[in-house]
Coordinates of C-alpha atoms in Angstrom, one line a residue:
Chain M
M14 CA 116.5 72.3 68.1
T15 CA 114.0 73.6 70.5
A16 CA 112.9 77.4 69.9
I17 CA 113.6 79.9 72.6
V18 CA 110.7 81.8 71.6
R19 CA 107.8 80.8 69.6
L20 CA 104.8 82.9 68.2
E21 CA 102.0 81.4 66.2
N22 CA 99.1 83.5 64.7
V23 CA 99.4 85.9 67.8
A24 CA 97.3 88.9 68.3
A25 CA 97.8 91.8 70.9
E26 CA 95.1 93.8 71.9
V27 CA 95.6 97.1 74.4
G28 CA 92.5 98.6 75.6
G29 CA 90.5 96.7 73.8
R30 CA 92.0 97.9 70.3
R31 CA 93.9 95.5 68.2
L32 CA 97.2 96.4 67.6
L33 CA 98.6 93.3 65.7
S34 CA 97.2 90.0 64.5
D35 CA 98.6 87.1 63.0
V36 CA 102.2 87.3 63.9
D37 CA 104.4 84.4 63.7
L38 CA 108.0 84.8 64.7
R39 CA 110.5 81.6 66.2
V40 CA 113.9 82.8 67.8
D41 CA 116.4 80.0 68.0
A42 CA 118.9 79.7 70.7
G43 CA 121.6 82.5 70.0
E44 CA 119.7 84.7 67.7
F45 CA 119.9 88.2 67.7
V46 CA 116.1 89.7 66.5
A47 CA 114.9 93.3 66.4
L48 CA 111.4 94.5 66.7
L49 CA 111.0 97.5 64.6
G50 CA 108.4 99.6 63.5
P51 CA 106.4 102.8 63.9
N52 CA 105.4 104.3 67.6
G53 CA 102.5 102.4 68.7
A54 CA 102.9 99.4 66.4
G55 CA 103.0 96.9 69.3
K56 CA 106.5 96.3 70.1
S57 CA 106.5 97.2 73.8
T58 CA 103.6 95.2 73.9
L59 CA 104.6 92.4 72.2
I60 CA 107.8 92.3 74.9
R61 CA 105.5 92.3 77.9
M62 CA 103.4 89.4 76.3
L63 CA 106.7 87.5 76.0
L64 CA 106.9 88.2 80.0
G65 CA 103.7 87.0 80.6
L66 CA 102.8 90.5 81.8
H67 CA 100.2 91.3 79.1
P68 CA 97.6 88.7 77.7
V69 CA 97.4 87.1 74.3
A70 CA 94.4 88.4 72.5
A71 CA 94.8 85.1 70.1
G72 CA 97.2 82.6 69.0
R73 CA 100.1 81.1 71.2
I74 CA 103.3 82.3 72.7
T75 CA 105.7 80.0 74.2
V76 CA 109.0 81.1 75.9
L77 CA 111.3 78.2 76.2
D78 CA 108.5 75.7 75.5
R79 CA 106.9 77.2 78.4
L80 CA 103.8 79.7 79.1
P81 CA 105.7 83.2 79.1
A82 CA 104.8 83.8 82.8
Q83 CA 106.2 80.4 83.5
A84 CA 109.7 81.2 81.8
R85 CA 110.4 84.7 83.6
Q86 CA 113.3 82.9 85.8
D87 CA 115.2 82.1 82.5
V88 CA 114.5 85.5 80.9
G89 CA 116.2 88.7 81.6
Y90 CA 114.4 92.0 80.8
L91 CA 115.7 95.8 80.2
P92 CA 112.4 97.8 80.2
Q93 CA 112.2 101.0 78.4
R94 CA 112.9 103.7 80.7
R95 CA 114.1 107.2 81.2
R96 CA 117.2 107.5 83.0
F97 CA 117.5 106.9 86.8
D98 CA 117.0 109.9 89.1
P99 CA 120.5 111.7 89.5
D100 CA 119.6 111.9 93.3
L101 CA 119.1 108.1 93.7
R102 CA 121.7 106.8 96.3
V103 CA 122.0 103.2 94.9
R104 CA 124.9 101.6 94.2
A105 CA 125.3 100.2 90.6
S106 CA 126.3 97.0 91.9
D107 CA 123.5 96.5 94.3
L108 CA 121.2 97.2 91.0
V109 CA 122.6 94.0 89.5
R110 CA 122.3 92.2 92.4
L111 CA 118.7 92.5 92.8
G112 CA 118.3 91.1 89.3
L113 CA 120.0 88.3 91.0
D114 CA 117.8 87.5 94.3
G115 CA 115.7 91.3 94.6
N116 CA 112.8 88.7 94.4
H117 CA 113.7 86.9 97.3
W118 CA 111.7 87.4 100.7
G119 CA 113.3 88.2 103.7
F120 CA 116.1 91.0 104.4
P121 CA 119.8 90.3 103.6
L122 CA 121.8 90.3 106.6
P123 CA 125.4 92.0 106.2
F124 CA 127.2 89.6 108.3
K125 CA 125.7 86.6 106.2
R126 CA 127.8 86.7 102.7
N127 CA 126.8 84.7 99.7
R128 CA 129.8 84.1 98.4
T129 CA 128.7 82.6 95.1
A130 CA 126.1 85.3 94.3
A131 CA 128.9 88.2 95.1
E132 CA 131.2 86.1 92.5
R133 CA 128.3 86.2 89.9
V134 CA 127.7 89.8 90.1
S135 CA 131.1 90.8 89.8
E136 CA 131.7 88.3 87.0
V137 CA 128.3 89.7 84.8
I138 CA 129.7 93.5 86.0
E139 CA 133.3 92.6 84.3
L140 CA 131.4 91.2 81.3
V141 CA 129.6 94.4 80.3
A142 CA 133.0 96.2 81.1
A143 CA 131.2 98.0 84.1
T144 CA 133.8 97.2 86.7
A145 CA 135.3 100.7 87.2
F146 CA 132.1 102.4 87.9
A147 CA 130.1 99.4 89.7
D148 CA 130.4 101.0 93.0
R149 CA 129.3 104.5 92.4
P150 CA 125.7 105.6 92.7
I151 CA 123.7 104.6 89.6
G152 CA 122.2 108.1 89.0
E153 CA 125.8 109.8 89.0
L154 CA 126.3 107.4 85.7
S155 CA 126.0 108.3 82.3
G156 CA 123.4 107.0 79.6
G157 CA 125.6 104.4 78.4
E158 CA 127.0 103.4 81.7
Q159 CA 123.8 103.1 83.1
Q160 CA 122.8 100.8 80.3
R161 CA 125.7 98.5 80.8
I162 CA 124.8 98.1 84.1
L163 CA 121.2 97.4 83.4
I164 CA 122.2 94.5 80.7
A165 CA 124.4 93.0 83.5
Q166 CA 121.5 93.3 85.6
A167 CA 119.2 91.4 83.0
L168 CA 121.9 88.6 82.4
V169 CA 123.1 88.2 86.1
R170 CA 120.8 85.0 86.2
R171 CA 122.1 83.2 83.4
P172 CA 119.1 83.7 81.2
Q173 CA 118.6 81.9 77.8
L174 CA 116.9 84.9 76.5
L175 CA 116.9 88.7 76.8
L176 CA 114.2 90.9 76.1
L177 CA 115.3 94.6 75.6
D178 CA 113.0 97.6 74.9
E179 CA 114.8 100.5 73.1
P180 CA 118.2 100.0 75.0
L181 CA 119.8 102.4 72.7
D182 CA 117.2 105.2 73.1
S183 CA 118.6 108.5 73.9
L184 CA 122.5 107.4 73.6
D185 CA 124.7 109.0 71.5
L186 CA 125.9 107.4 68.8
P187 CA 129.5 106.0 69.8
T188 CA 127.7 104.9 72.8
Q189 CA 124.8 103.2 70.6
S190 CA 127.4 101.1 68.6
S191 CA 129.4 100.2 71.7
I192 CA 126.5 99.2 73.4
A193 CA 125.5 97.2 70.1
A194 CA 128.6 95.4 69.9
L195 CA 128.5 94.4 73.6
L196 CA 125.0 92.6 72.8
S197 CA 126.2 91.1 69.5
D198 CA 128.9 89.6 71.5
I199 CA 126.8 88.5 74.8
C200 CA 124.7 86.9 72.1
T201 CA 127.4 85.0 70.5
N202 CA 129.5 84.1 73.4
Q203 CA 127.1 83.6 76.4
E204 CA 124.7 81.8 73.9
V205 CA 122.0 84.2 74.7
S206 CA 119.1 84.9 72.5
I207 CA 118.3 88.5 72.2
V208 CA 115.1 90.2 71.2
M209 CA 115.3 93.8 71.2
V210 CA 113.0 96.5 70.3
A211 CA 114.5 99.3 68.2
H212 CA 113.6 102.7 67.1
D213 CA 116.8 102.9 64.5
V214 CA 118.0 99.9 63.0
N215 CA 121.4 101.2 61.8
P216 CA 123.5 100.6 64.9
I217 CA 122.5 97.0 65.1
M218 CA 122.2 96.2 61.6
S219 CA 125.3 94.5 61.0
Y220 CA 124.9 92.1 64.2
L221 CA 121.2 91.0 63.6
D222 CA 119.9 87.5 62.6
R223 CA 116.4 88.6 61.6
I224 CA 114.1 91.5 62.1
A225 CA 110.1 91.5 62.8
Y226 CA 108.9 94.7 61.2
L227 CA 105.7 95.5 62.8
A228 CA 103.4 98.2 61.0
S229 CA 99.7 98.5 60.3
G230 CA 98.8 95.8 62.3
K231 CA 100.8 93.1 60.7
A232 CA 104.3 91.9 61.2
V233 CA 107.1 90.9 58.4
V234 CA 110.0 88.5 59.6
G235 CA 113.1 87.8 57.6
T236 CA 116.8 88.8 57.5
P237 CA 117.5 92.7 57.3
A238 CA 118.2 92.5 53.8
E239 CA 114.9 91.0 53.3
V240 CA 112.8 93.2 55.1
I241 CA 114.4 96.4 54.9
T242 CA 113.6 97.0 51.4
G243 CA 111.5 99.4 49.5
P244 CA 109.1 96.5 48.1
T245 CA 108.4 94.9 51.5
L246 CA 107.9 98.2 53.3
S247 CA 105.6 99.3 50.6
A248 CA 103.5 96.3 50.9
L249 CA 103.6 96.4 54.7
Y250 CA 102.3 100.3 55.0
G251 CA 100.4 100.0 51.9
T252 CA 102.0 103.3 50.9
P253 CA 105.2 103.8 48.6
I254 CA 108.3 103.6 50.8
E255 CA 111.7 104.0 49.7
V256 CA 115.0 102.8 51.1
L257 CA 118.3 104.7 51.0
H258 CA 121.5 103.5 51.4
A259 CA 123.8 106.2 52.7
A260 CA 127.1 106.6 52.0
D261 CA 128.4 105.3 55.6
G262 CA 126.1 101.8 54.8
S263 CA 123.3 103.3 56.6
L264 CA 119.7 103.1 55.6
V265 CA 117.3 105.5 55.6
V266 CA 113.6 104.8 55.1
V267 CA 111.7 107.6 53.2
G268 CA 107.9 107.3 52.0
Q269 CA 106.0 110.0 53.7
P270 CA 105.5 113.7 52.7
E271 CA 107.6 114.7 55.3
P272 CA 111.2 115.4 54.9
P273 CA 113.3 112.5 55.6
A274 CA 115.6 112.8 58.6
V275 CA 119.3 112.2 58.0
H276 CA 121.4 109.7 59.9
S277 CA 123.6 112.6 62.0
D278 CA 120.5 114.1 63.2
R279 CA 120.6 112.7 66.6
H280 CA 119.5 115.7 68.5
H281 CA 115.8 114.7 68.3
S282 CA 115.3 112.1 71.4
D283 CA 112.8 110.4 69.1
G284 CA 115.5 109.0 66.5
H285 CA 115.7 109.5 62.8
H286 CA 112.4 107.8 61.6
H287 CA 110.2 111.1 62.0
E288 CA 107.8 109.6 59.4
Y289 CA 107.4 106.8 61.6
D290 CA 105.6 109.0 64.1
R291 CA 102.5 109.2 62.0
D292 CA 99.7 106.5 61.5
P293 CA 101.0 104.8 58.6
R294 CA 97.4 103.4 57.7
R295 CA 96.5 107.0 57.1
P296 CA 95.9 107.5 53.5
H297 CA 98.6 109.6 51.9
S298 CA 98.6 111.5 49.0
H299 CA 101.8 111.2 47.2
Chain G
M14 CA 108.6 120.9 133.5
N15 CA 108.3 123.9 136.1
S16 CA 107.4 121.3 138.9
F17 CA 110.7 120.1 138.8
P18 CA 113.1 123.0 140.2
S19 CA 115.4 124.1 137.7
P20 CA 117.8 121.1 137.0
H21 CA 121.1 122.1 135.7
L22 CA 123.2 120.5 133.1
S23 CA 126.8 119.9 134.5
W24 CA 129.8 118.8 132.7
N25 CA 129.4 115.2 134.6
V26 CA 127.9 113.1 132.3
V27 CA 127.3 110.3 135.0
T28 CA 125.6 112.6 137.8
D29 CA 123.5 114.2 134.7
V30 CA 122.4 110.7 133.5
R31 CA 121.6 109.6 136.9
A32 CA 119.7 112.9 137.7
L33 CA 117.6 112.3 134.1
L34 CA 116.6 108.9 135.1
E35 CA 115.8 109.5 138.7
Y36 CA 112.4 110.1 137.7
P37 CA 110.2 107.8 136.2
F38 CA 108.6 110.1 133.8
M39 CA 112.0 110.5 132.5
V40 CA 112.6 106.9 132.4
Q41 CA 109.5 106.3 130.5
A42 CA 110.1 109.2 128.0
F43 CA 113.6 107.4 127.1
R44 CA 111.8 104.3 126.6
A45 CA 109.3 105.8 124.2
G46 CA 111.9 107.7 122.5
L47 CA 114.2 104.9 121.8
L48 CA 111.4 102.8 120.3
V49 CA 110.3 105.8 118.1
A50 CA 113.9 106.5 117.1
V51 CA 114.7 103.2 116.1
L52 CA 111.2 102.9 114.2
A53 CA 111.6 106.2 112.5
G54 CA 115.1 105.6 111.5
V55 CA 114.3 102.3 109.5
V56 CA 111.0 103.0 107.9
G57 CA 112.0 107.1 107.0
W58 CA 114.8 105.3 105.5
F59 CA 112.5 103.2 103.1
M60 CA 110.2 106.5 102.7
V61 CA 113.3 108.6 101.7
L62 CA 114.3 106.1 98.9
R63 CA 110.4 105.8 98.0
R64 CA 110.2 109.5 97.6
Q65 CA 107.1 109.0 99.7
S66 CA 108.0 111.9 102.1
F67 CA 104.9 113.7 101.1
A68 CA 102.7 110.2 102.1
G69 CA 104.6 110.3 105.3
H70 CA 103.6 113.8 106.3
T71 CA 100.0 113.4 105.4
L72 CA 99.7 110.0 107.4
A73 CA 101.1 112.1 110.3
V74 CA 99.0 115.1 110.0
V75 CA 95.9 112.8 109.7
G76 CA 96.8 111.4 113.2
F77 CA 95.9 114.4 114.5
P78 CA 92.3 114.7 114.2
G79 CA 92.4 110.9 115.2
A80 CA 94.0 112.0 118.5
T81 CA 91.2 114.8 119.1
A82 CA 88.6 112.7 118.0
A83 CA 89.9 109.8 120.4
V84 CA 89.8 112.2 123.3
L85 CA 86.4 113.6 122.6
I86 CA 84.9 110.1 122.6
G87 CA 86.9 109.2 126.0
V88 CA 89.7 106.9 124.7
S89 CA 93.5 107.6 125.0
S90 CA 94.8 109.5 122.1
T91 CA 97.3 106.6 121.0
Y92 CA 94.7 104.8 119.7
G93 CA 93.4 107.8 117.7
F94 CA 96.6 108.5 116.2
F95 CA 97.1 104.9 115.1
A96 CA 93.5 104.2 113.8
F97 CA 93.5 107.5 111.7
S98 CA 97.1 107.2 110.3
V99 CA 96.8 103.6 109.7
G100 CA 93.2 104.1 108.0
A101 CA 94.8 107.0 105.9
A102 CA 97.4 104.7 104.6
I103 CA 94.7 102.2 103.5
F104 CA 92.8 105.1 101.9
I105 CA 95.9 106.3 100.1
S106 CA 97.1 103.0 98.7
M107 CA 93.5 102.5 97.3
L108 CA 93.7 105.6 95.3
P109 CA 94.1 104.9 91.7
N110 CA 97.8 105.3 90.6
A111 CA 99.3 104.7 94.1
G112 CA 102.8 103.5 94.1
G113 CA 102.6 105.1 90.5
S114 CA 103.5 108.8 89.8
R115 CA 103.2 110.5 93.0
S116 CA 102.0 113.9 91.6
A117 CA 98.8 112.4 90.5
E118 CA 97.6 111.7 94.1
S119 CA 99.3 114.9 95.8
A120 CA 96.1 117.1 94.6
V121 CA 93.7 114.7 96.8
V122 CA 96.0 113.7 99.4
G123 CA 96.9 117.7 100.0
T124 CA 93.1 118.6 100.2
V125 CA 92.6 115.8 103.0
Q126 CA 95.4 116.7 104.7
A127 CA 94.4 120.5 105.3
F128 CA 90.8 119.0 106.0
A129 CA 92.4 116.6 108.3
L130 CA 94.0 119.3 110.4
A131 CA 90.6 121.6 110.5
F132 CA 88.5 118.5 111.8
G133 CA 91.2 117.9 114.3
F134 CA 90.8 121.6 115.8
L135 CA 86.9 121.2 115.5
C136 CA 87.2 118.1 117.8
Y137 CA 89.0 120.0 120.0
T138 CA 86.7 122.8 120.1
W139 CA 83.8 120.6 120.8
Y140 CA 85.4 118.8 123.6
G141 CA 86.5 122.3 124.8
G142 CA 89.8 122.4 126.2
F143 CA 91.7 119.2 127.0
A144 CA 93.8 117.1 129.4
T145 CA 96.3 116.9 126.9
S146 CA 97.4 120.4 125.3
I147 CA 96.4 120.8 121.6
G148 CA 100.3 121.9 121.3
A149 CA 101.7 118.5 122.7
L150 CA 99.5 116.7 120.3
L151 CA 100.7 119.0 117.2
F152 CA 104.3 119.7 118.6
G153 CA 105.1 116.9 120.8
S154 CA 105.6 116.2 124.5
F155 CA 107.4 114.1 126.7
L156 CA 105.4 114.3 129.9
G157 CA 103.0 111.7 131.1
I158 CA 103.7 108.9 128.5
T159 CA 102.0 106.0 130.3
T160 CA 103.3 102.0 130.6
S161 CA 100.2 101.2 128.1
Q162 CA 101.8 103.7 125.5
V163 CA 105.3 102.2 126.1
G164 CA 103.6 98.8 125.5
A165 CA 101.5 99.8 122.0
L166 CA 104.9 101.4 121.0
V167 CA 106.7 98.2 121.5
V168 CA 104.0 96.4 119.6
V169 CA 104.1 98.6 117.0
T170 CA 107.7 98.6 116.6
L171 CA 108.1 94.7 116.3
L172 CA 105.4 94.6 114.0
A173 CA 106.5 97.3 111.7
I174 CA 110.4 96.2 112.0
G175 CA 109.2 92.5 111.6
L176 CA 107.3 93.2 108.5
L177 CA 110.0 95.2 106.9
A178 CA 112.6 92.4 107.6
A179 CA 110.1 90.0 105.8
I180 CA 109.9 92.2 103.1
G181 CA 112.8 94.5 103.0
R182 CA 114.8 92.9 99.7
P183 CA 112.0 92.9 97.4
L184 CA 110.8 96.1 98.8
Y185 CA 114.1 97.7 97.9
F186 CA 114.0 96.2 94.5
A187 CA 110.2 97.6 93.8
T188 CA 111.5 100.8 95.3
V189 CA 114.5 101.2 93.2
D190 CA 113.5 99.5 90.0
P191 CA 109.6 98.8 89.9
D192 CA 109.5 97.7 86.0
V193 CA 112.4 94.8 86.4
A194 CA 111.1 93.9 89.6
L195 CA 107.6 93.4 88.4
A196 CA 108.9 91.4 85.7
N197 CA 110.8 89.4 88.0
G198 CA 107.8 88.1 89.9
V199 CA 108.1 90.8 92.6
P200 CA 104.3 91.8 94.0
V201 CA 105.2 95.4 93.5
Q202 CA 101.7 96.8 93.9
A203 CA 101.0 94.7 97.3
L204 CA 104.2 95.8 98.7
G205 CA 103.9 99.4 97.9
T206 CA 100.6 99.0 99.9
T207 CA 102.1 97.0 102.9
Y208 CA 104.8 99.6 103.1
L209 CA 102.2 102.2 103.5
I210 CA 100.2 101.0 106.1
V211 CA 103.9 100.3 108.2
L212 CA 104.4 104.1 107.3
G213 CA 101.2 104.8 108.8
L214 CA 101.9 102.5 112.0
T215 CA 105.2 104.5 112.2
A216 CA 103.7 108.1 112.0
G217 CA 101.1 107.1 114.6
A218 CA 103.6 105.9 116.6
V219 CA 106.2 108.7 116.2
S220 CA 103.3 111.4 116.7
Q221 CA 103.3 110.5 120.3
I222 CA 106.5 111.9 120.8
T223 CA 107.3 114.8 118.4
G224 CA 103.6 115.6 117.6
A225 CA 101.6 115.0 114.7
L226 CA 103.4 118.1 112.7
L227 CA 107.1 117.3 113.5
V228 CA 106.9 113.5 112.8
F229 CA 108.6 114.5 109.4
A230 CA 111.7 115.7 111.0
L231 CA 112.4 112.3 112.8
L232 CA 111.3 110.2 109.6
V233 CA 113.1 112.4 106.7
A234 CA 116.2 113.7 108.2
P235 CA 118.0 110.8 109.8
A236 CA 117.5 108.8 106.7
A237 CA 118.4 111.5 103.9
A238 CA 121.5 112.3 106.0
A239 CA 122.3 108.5 106.2
Q240 CA 121.7 108.0 102.2
R241 CA 124.4 110.9 101.8
I242 CA 127.0 109.4 104.2
S243 CA 127.3 105.9 102.5
V244 CA 125.3 104.3 99.2
R245 CA 125.5 100.9 100.8
P246 CA 122.2 99.9 102.1
H247 CA 123.3 98.4 105.5
I248 CA 125.5 101.2 106.5
S249 CA 123.4 103.8 105.5
L250 CA 120.4 102.1 107.3
A251 CA 122.7 101.9 110.5
W252 CA 123.4 105.3 110.2
S253 CA 119.6 106.1 109.8
V254 CA 118.7 104.4 113.1
G255 CA 121.8 105.8 114.8
L256 CA 121.2 109.4 114.1
A257 CA 117.6 109.2 114.9
I258 CA 118.6 107.7 117.9
S259 CA 121.0 110.3 118.9
I260 CA 118.5 113.1 117.7
V261 CA 115.8 111.7 120.3
L262 CA 118.4 111.2 123.2
I263 CA 119.8 114.8 123.1
S264 CA 116.5 116.2 122.6
L265 CA 115.1 114.5 125.2
T266 CA 118.1 115.4 127.7
L267 CA 117.9 119.0 126.5
S268 CA 114.1 119.4 126.8
Y269 CA 114.4 118.1 130.5
Y270 CA 117.0 120.9 131.5
Y271 CA 115.8 123.6 129.5
P272 CA 112.2 124.9 129.5
Y273 CA 111.8 124.8 125.6
P274 CA 109.6 122.3 123.7
L275 CA 110.7 118.9 122.8
G276 CA 109.7 119.6 119.2
T277 CA 112.0 122.5 118.9
F278 CA 115.0 120.4 119.9
V279 CA 114.3 117.3 117.6
T280 CA 113.8 119.3 114.6
T281 CA 116.9 121.8 115.1
I282 CA 118.7 118.8 115.7
A283 CA 117.7 117.1 113.0
L284 CA 117.8 120.0 110.3
L285 CA 121.5 120.6 111.8
T286 CA 122.5 116.9 111.2
Y287 CA 121.0 116.7 107.8
L288 CA 122.9 120.4 106.8
I289 CA 126.3 119.2 108.5
V290 CA 126.1 116.1 106.5
R291 CA 125.1 117.5 103.1
V292 CA 127.9 120.1 103.7
V293 CA 130.6 117.6 104.6
R294 CA 129.5 114.8 101.8
R295 CA 128.5 116.7 98.7

């Protein structure tokens, strides 16, 4: 089986500063992989490298056995973003359509309907269960509705790989879990591989095939059960880390002098892992 | 205006139109007005979508010193409007962060805008009185539009509309969703620059009718109203052009019959149009 994504000894640099080195990762067809780690660990940079929008400092990345920039046609991308301007007068379905042919030159004439394209757009909108609100302006939709539309946009060209940068960010918990279920469904039924940056592993935990945990300039790759453990994370951070299992099955990572956040703490826009916001390489007195 | 003894608006539309078109200067005004309206309707539609109203206003204001400087060196003000507006478009697009967060460039652009107005007035003072009045350059006029001016407007309109027709779809994508557009291979930066130059051309063209200060009315109001009327791009674009044409035609007609400046009519009707649409379609 050919790998969808292959990273060999990859290093990432931003502004001359090395963020990551010696990252090895392989994503196979239909796999659901999460990139986790503290802010500034290089998760988004890695996604941009997979799109060919950021240079590879060392090592080798192939996407569908091609250079990343040459594989874009078969890759769907959902960038990390704030919500759309509430005043933006653009239909949600038009946004999906742009994902299909927005990069074509010219100006689409209204009387020259492209039936195949229109059918593909409504098909993918139905797939993400967004038909009910697809004709409304994107800015009027809720965060979860916008995210469904954006997933449809990323899927519309039938990509073999989806790159999602924090698609669950700033959504409430029920919406997080329904979007996570949708992604898992797409992964298995549409045979699309997903590489997704996440701040919190819990909503997607049960769907994940593998995790790449980035911290301290390194990456640990494995199944969730292998990676989210006290010993693995302690070794990665170089400081004692504990993983607590909450009663609802979710995990809480604890290890810094700061009080650990609990899962229900969703009023903070930056999620639950407050301890991640600190520089993990800084020596701690513990 | 006063040289044409008090025409009266009757309820007979046919005689009114015939009276209007009897004078060649009025025919020229309608030709120029139509071209400018089409241009403003299309280019303004993208401007409103791109939230570049401030840039559009600046490009228009910068045309004013262009026009006075042109007259000072003995060239037609038409060329001055175009040269300065397009030059400013290129300059703004070269500023760091152009196309990104517009607030970053607004300080520089605002300062340049104020300087442009002052410099335009300085040129005017140096020249010491104009054939074309400073009021016309700032607030618009429909008198004395020459055939070569209309010719220039035809060329600019064709050029601008042609360019937008070629880049329309990717420009729309880059406007609405720049991150994904970039990942899908759309040259977001280059499109932004191209659009800004088209906007400069448009500002220069519209200035000839509405004056440098009132370009804004024709670029923003029809487009903003149209985007309220429909979220479908084709329909709202058509509305934008239609509204711009109506505003210009009605304004020209009214300013033929009533002794008030053209700019007053254009801005009043534009504002009313926008308000009505805003109220009817919340």
